[in-house]
mmCIF file of C-alpha atoms in Angstrom:
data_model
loop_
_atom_site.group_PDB
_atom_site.id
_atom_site.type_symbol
_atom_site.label_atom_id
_atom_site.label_comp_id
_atom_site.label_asym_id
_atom_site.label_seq_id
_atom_site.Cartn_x
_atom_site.Cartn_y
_atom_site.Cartn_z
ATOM 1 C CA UNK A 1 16.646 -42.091 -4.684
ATOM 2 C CA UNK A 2 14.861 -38.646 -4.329
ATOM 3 C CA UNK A 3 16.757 -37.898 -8.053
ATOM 4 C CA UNK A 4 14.779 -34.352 -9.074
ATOM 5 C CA UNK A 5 15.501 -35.081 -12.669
ATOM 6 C CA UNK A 6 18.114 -32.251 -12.872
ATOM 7 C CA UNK A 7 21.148 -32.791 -15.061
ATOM 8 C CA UNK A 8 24.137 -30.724 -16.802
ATOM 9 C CA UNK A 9 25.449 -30.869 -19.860
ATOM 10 C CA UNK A 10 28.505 -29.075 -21.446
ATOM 11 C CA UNK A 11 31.026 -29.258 -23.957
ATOM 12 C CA UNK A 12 33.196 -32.773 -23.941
ATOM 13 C CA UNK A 13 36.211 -31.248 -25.863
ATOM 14 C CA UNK A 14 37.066 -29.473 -22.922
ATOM 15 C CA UNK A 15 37.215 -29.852 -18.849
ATOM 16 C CA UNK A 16 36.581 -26.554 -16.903
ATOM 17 C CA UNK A 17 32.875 -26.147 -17.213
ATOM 18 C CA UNK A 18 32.233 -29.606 -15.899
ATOM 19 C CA UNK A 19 35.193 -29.490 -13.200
ATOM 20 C CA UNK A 20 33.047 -25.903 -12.123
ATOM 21 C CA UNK A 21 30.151 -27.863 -11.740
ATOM 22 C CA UNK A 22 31.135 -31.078 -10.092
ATOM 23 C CA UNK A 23 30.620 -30.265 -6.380
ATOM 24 C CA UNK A 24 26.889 -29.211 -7.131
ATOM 25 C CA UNK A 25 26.463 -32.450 -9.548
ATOM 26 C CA UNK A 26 28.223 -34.743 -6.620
ATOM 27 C CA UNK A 27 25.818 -32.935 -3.916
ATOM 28 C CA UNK A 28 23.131 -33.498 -5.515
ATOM 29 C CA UNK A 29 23.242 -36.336 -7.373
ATOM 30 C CA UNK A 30 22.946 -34.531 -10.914
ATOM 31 C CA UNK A 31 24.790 -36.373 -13.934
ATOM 32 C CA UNK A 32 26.872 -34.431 -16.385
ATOM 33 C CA UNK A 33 26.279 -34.829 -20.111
ATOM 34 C CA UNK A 34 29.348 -34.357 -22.842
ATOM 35 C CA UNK A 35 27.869 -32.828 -26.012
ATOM 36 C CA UNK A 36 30.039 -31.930 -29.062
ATOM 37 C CA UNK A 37 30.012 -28.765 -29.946
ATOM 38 C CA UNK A 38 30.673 -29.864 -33.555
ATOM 39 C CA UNK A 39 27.823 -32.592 -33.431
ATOM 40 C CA UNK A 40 24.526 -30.395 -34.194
ATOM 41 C CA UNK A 41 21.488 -31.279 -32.478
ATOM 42 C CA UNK A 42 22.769 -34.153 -31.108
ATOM 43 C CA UNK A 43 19.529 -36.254 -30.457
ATOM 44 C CA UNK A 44 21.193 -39.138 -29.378
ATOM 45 C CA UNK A 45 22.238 -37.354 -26.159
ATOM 46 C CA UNK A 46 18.932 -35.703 -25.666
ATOM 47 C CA UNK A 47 17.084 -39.129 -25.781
ATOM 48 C CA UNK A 48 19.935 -40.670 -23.529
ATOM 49 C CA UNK A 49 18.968 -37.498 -21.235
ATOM 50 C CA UNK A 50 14.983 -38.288 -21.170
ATOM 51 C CA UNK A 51 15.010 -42.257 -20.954
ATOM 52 C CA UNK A 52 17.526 -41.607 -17.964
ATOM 53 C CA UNK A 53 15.117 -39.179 -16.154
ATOM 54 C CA UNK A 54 16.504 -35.853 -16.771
ATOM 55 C CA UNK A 55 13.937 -33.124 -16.617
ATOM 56 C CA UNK A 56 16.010 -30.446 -16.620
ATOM 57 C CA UNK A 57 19.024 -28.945 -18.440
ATOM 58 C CA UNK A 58 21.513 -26.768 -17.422
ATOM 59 C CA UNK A 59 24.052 -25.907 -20.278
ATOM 60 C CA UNK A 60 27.627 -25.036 -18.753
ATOM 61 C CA UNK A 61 29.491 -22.425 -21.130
ATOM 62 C CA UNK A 62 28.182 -20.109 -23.704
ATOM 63 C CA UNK A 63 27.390 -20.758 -27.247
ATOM 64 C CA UNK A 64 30.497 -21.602 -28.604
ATOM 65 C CA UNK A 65 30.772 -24.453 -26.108
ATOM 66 C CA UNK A 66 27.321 -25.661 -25.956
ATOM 67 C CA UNK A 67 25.806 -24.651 -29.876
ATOM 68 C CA UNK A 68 22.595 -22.756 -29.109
ATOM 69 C CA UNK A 69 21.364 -25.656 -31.488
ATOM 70 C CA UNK A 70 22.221 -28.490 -28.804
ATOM 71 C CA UNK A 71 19.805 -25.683 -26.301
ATOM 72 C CA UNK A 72 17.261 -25.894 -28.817
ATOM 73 C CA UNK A 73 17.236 -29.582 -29.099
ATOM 74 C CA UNK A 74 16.801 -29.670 -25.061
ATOM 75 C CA UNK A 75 14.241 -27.322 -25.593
ATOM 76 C CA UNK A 76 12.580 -29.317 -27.686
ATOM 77 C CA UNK A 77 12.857 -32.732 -25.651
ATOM 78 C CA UNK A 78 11.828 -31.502 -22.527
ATOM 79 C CA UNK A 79 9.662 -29.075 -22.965
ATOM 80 C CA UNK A 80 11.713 -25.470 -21.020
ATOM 81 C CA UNK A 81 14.194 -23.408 -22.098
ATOM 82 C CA UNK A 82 18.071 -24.727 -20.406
ATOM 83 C CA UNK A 83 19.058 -22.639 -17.849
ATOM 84 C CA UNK A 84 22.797 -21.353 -19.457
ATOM 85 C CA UNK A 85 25.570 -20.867 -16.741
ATOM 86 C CA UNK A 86 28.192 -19.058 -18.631
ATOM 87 C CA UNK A 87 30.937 -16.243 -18.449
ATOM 88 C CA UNK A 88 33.572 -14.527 -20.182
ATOM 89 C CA UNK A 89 35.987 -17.735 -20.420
ATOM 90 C CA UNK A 90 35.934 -20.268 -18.077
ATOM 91 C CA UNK A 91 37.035 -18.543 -15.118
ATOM 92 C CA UNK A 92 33.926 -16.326 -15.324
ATOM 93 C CA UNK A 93 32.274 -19.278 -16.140
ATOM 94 C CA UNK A 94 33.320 -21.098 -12.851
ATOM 95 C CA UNK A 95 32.289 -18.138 -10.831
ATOM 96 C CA UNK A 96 28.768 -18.305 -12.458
ATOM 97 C CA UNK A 97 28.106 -22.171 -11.927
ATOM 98 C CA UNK A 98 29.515 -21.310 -8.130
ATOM 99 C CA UNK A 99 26.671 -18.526 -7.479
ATOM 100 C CA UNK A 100 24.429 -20.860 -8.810
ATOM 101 C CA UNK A 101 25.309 -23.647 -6.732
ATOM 102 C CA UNK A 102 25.061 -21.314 -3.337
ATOM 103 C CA UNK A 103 21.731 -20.387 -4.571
ATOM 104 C CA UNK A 104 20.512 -23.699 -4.578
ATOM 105 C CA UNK A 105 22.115 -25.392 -1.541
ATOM 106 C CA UNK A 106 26.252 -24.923 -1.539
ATOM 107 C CA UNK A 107 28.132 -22.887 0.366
ATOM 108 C CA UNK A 108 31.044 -20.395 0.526
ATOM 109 C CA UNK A 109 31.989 -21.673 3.740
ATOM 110 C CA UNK A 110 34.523 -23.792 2.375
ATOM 111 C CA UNK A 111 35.625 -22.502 -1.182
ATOM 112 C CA UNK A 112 38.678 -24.618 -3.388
ATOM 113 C CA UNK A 113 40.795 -22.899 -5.988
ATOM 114 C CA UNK A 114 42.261 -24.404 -8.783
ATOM 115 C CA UNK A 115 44.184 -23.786 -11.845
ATOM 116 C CA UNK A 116 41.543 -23.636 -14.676
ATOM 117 C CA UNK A 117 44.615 -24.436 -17.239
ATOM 118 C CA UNK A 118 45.003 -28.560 -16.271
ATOM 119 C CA UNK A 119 42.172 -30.691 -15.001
ATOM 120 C CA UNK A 120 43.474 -33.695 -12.449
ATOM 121 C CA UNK A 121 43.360 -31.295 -9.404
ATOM 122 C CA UNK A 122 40.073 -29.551 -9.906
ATOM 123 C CA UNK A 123 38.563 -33.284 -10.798
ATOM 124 C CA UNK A 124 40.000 -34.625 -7.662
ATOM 125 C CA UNK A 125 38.593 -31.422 -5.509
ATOM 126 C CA UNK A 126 35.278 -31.523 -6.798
ATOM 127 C CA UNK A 127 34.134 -34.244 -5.511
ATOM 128 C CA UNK A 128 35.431 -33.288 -2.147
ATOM 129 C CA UNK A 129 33.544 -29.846 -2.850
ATOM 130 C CA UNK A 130 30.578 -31.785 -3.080
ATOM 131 C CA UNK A 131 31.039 -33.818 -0.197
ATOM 132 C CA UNK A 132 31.915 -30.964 2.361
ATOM 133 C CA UNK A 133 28.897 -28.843 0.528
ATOM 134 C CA UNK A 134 31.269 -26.366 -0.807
ATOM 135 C CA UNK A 135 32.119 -24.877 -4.360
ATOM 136 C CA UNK A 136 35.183 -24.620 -6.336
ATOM 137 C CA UNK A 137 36.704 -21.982 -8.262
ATOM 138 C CA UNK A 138 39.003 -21.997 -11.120
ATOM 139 C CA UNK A 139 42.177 -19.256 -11.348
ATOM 140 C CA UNK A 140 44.757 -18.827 -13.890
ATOM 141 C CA UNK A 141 48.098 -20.807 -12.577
ATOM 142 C CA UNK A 142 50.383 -17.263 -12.141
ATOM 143 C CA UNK A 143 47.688 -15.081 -11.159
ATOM 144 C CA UNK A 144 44.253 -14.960 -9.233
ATOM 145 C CA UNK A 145 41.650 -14.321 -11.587
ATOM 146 C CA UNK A 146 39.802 -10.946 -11.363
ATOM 147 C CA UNK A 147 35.869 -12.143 -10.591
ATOM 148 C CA UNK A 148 37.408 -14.451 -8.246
ATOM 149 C CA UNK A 149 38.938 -11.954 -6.176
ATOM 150 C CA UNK A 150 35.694 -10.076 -6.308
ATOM 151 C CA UNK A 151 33.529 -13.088 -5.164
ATOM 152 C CA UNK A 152 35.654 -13.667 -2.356
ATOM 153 C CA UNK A 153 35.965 -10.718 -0.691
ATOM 154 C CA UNK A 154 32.255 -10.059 -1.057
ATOM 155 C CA UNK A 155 31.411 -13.995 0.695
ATOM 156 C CA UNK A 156 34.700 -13.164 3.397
ATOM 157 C CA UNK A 157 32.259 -13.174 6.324
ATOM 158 C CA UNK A 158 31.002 -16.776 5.939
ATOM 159 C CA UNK A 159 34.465 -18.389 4.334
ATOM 160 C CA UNK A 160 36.230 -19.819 7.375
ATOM 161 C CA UNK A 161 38.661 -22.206 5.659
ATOM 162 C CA UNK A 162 40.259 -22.048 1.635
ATOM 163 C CA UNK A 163 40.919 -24.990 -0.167
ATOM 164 C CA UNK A 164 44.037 -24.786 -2.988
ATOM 165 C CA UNK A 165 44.058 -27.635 -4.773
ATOM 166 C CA UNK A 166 47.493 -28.542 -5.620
ATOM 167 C CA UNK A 167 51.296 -27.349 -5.197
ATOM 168 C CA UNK A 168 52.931 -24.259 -6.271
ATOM 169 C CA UNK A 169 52.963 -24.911 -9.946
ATOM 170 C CA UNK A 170 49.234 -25.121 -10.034
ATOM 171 C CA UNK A 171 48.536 -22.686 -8.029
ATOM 172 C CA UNK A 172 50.928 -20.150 -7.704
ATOM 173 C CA UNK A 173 52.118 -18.214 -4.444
ATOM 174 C CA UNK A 174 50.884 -15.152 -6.288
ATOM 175 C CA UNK A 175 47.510 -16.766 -6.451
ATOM 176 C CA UNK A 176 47.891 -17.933 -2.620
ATOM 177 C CA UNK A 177 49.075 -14.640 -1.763
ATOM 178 C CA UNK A 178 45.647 -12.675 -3.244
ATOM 179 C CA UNK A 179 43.668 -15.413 -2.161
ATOM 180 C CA UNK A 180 44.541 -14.325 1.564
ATOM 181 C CA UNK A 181 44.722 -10.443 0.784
ATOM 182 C CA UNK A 182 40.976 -10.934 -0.867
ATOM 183 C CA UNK A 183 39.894 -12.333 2.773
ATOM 184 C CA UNK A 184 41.176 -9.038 4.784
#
């Protein structure tokens, strides 16, 4: 009920860019589409997309992860151009679906960090993310990724609690360590 016919889709040889995006999919109800990035058009999953409802694409990861031909097919089938939520690498990538989600009804009260480098923490999290109406961010294990930092320290006035997802050897004490120093 109340679907808005919103849905993302991103590469399904690899995990970050839909971990990123799970607590705004779970909070909203948005399904997430695995397109190979080897596949071409892919017009199965486009016409899997439309009979389902979706409306409205947003393509997780830049053009190497999502082809710009998979964009144009979406184009095609629904009629707008995909909104593209991408970075640098995944990190940046994670930071970018994040801002988008606080734009359109998360918050950084609550923010998780994970390790971008293994998936069963982050995919666990998420879901929790979306639940308590929060986003999640993705770090390296031994160090806290740059943009991260950055996006922090510049939301510190409405974070009151950090999630890290996972021990030590996910998440490093480094990592834990500039979490708290990005937060004074």
């Amino acid at each position: 009920d109340g679907y808005d016919g919103s849905a993302f889709i991103t590469t399904g040889r690899n995990f970050p860019d839909a971990l990123a995006a799970s607590p705004l999919a779970t909070a909203n109800g948005w399904p997430i589409y695995l397109s190979d990035p080897a596949a071409g058009a892919n017009t199965a999953l486009t016409a899997t997309m439309k009979a389902s409802g979706v409306t409205r694409a947003i393509v997780l990861g830049g053009t190497n992860v999502v082809s710009e031909i998979v964009a144009t097919e979406i184009m095609n089938t629904f009629g707008s151009t995909p909104i593209r939520l991408s970075g640098a690498d995944r990190y940046a990538t994670a930071v970018e679906v994040a801002t988008y989600g606080v734009n359109t009804g998360l918050s950084w009260d609550k923010p998780a960090i994970a390790t971008g480098q293994k998936f069963p923490d982050a995919l666990a999290g998420g879901v929790l993310q979306g639940h308590t109406g929060s986003v999640l961010l993705l770090t390296p294990t031994a160090s806290l990724y740059p943009s991260v930092a950055t996006i922090l320290a510049a939301n510190k006035a409405t974070i009151v609690e950090v999630r890290i997802l996972g021990g030590t050897a996910s998440v490093s004490e480094t990592v834990r360590t500039a979490v708290q120093d990005s937060l004074k």
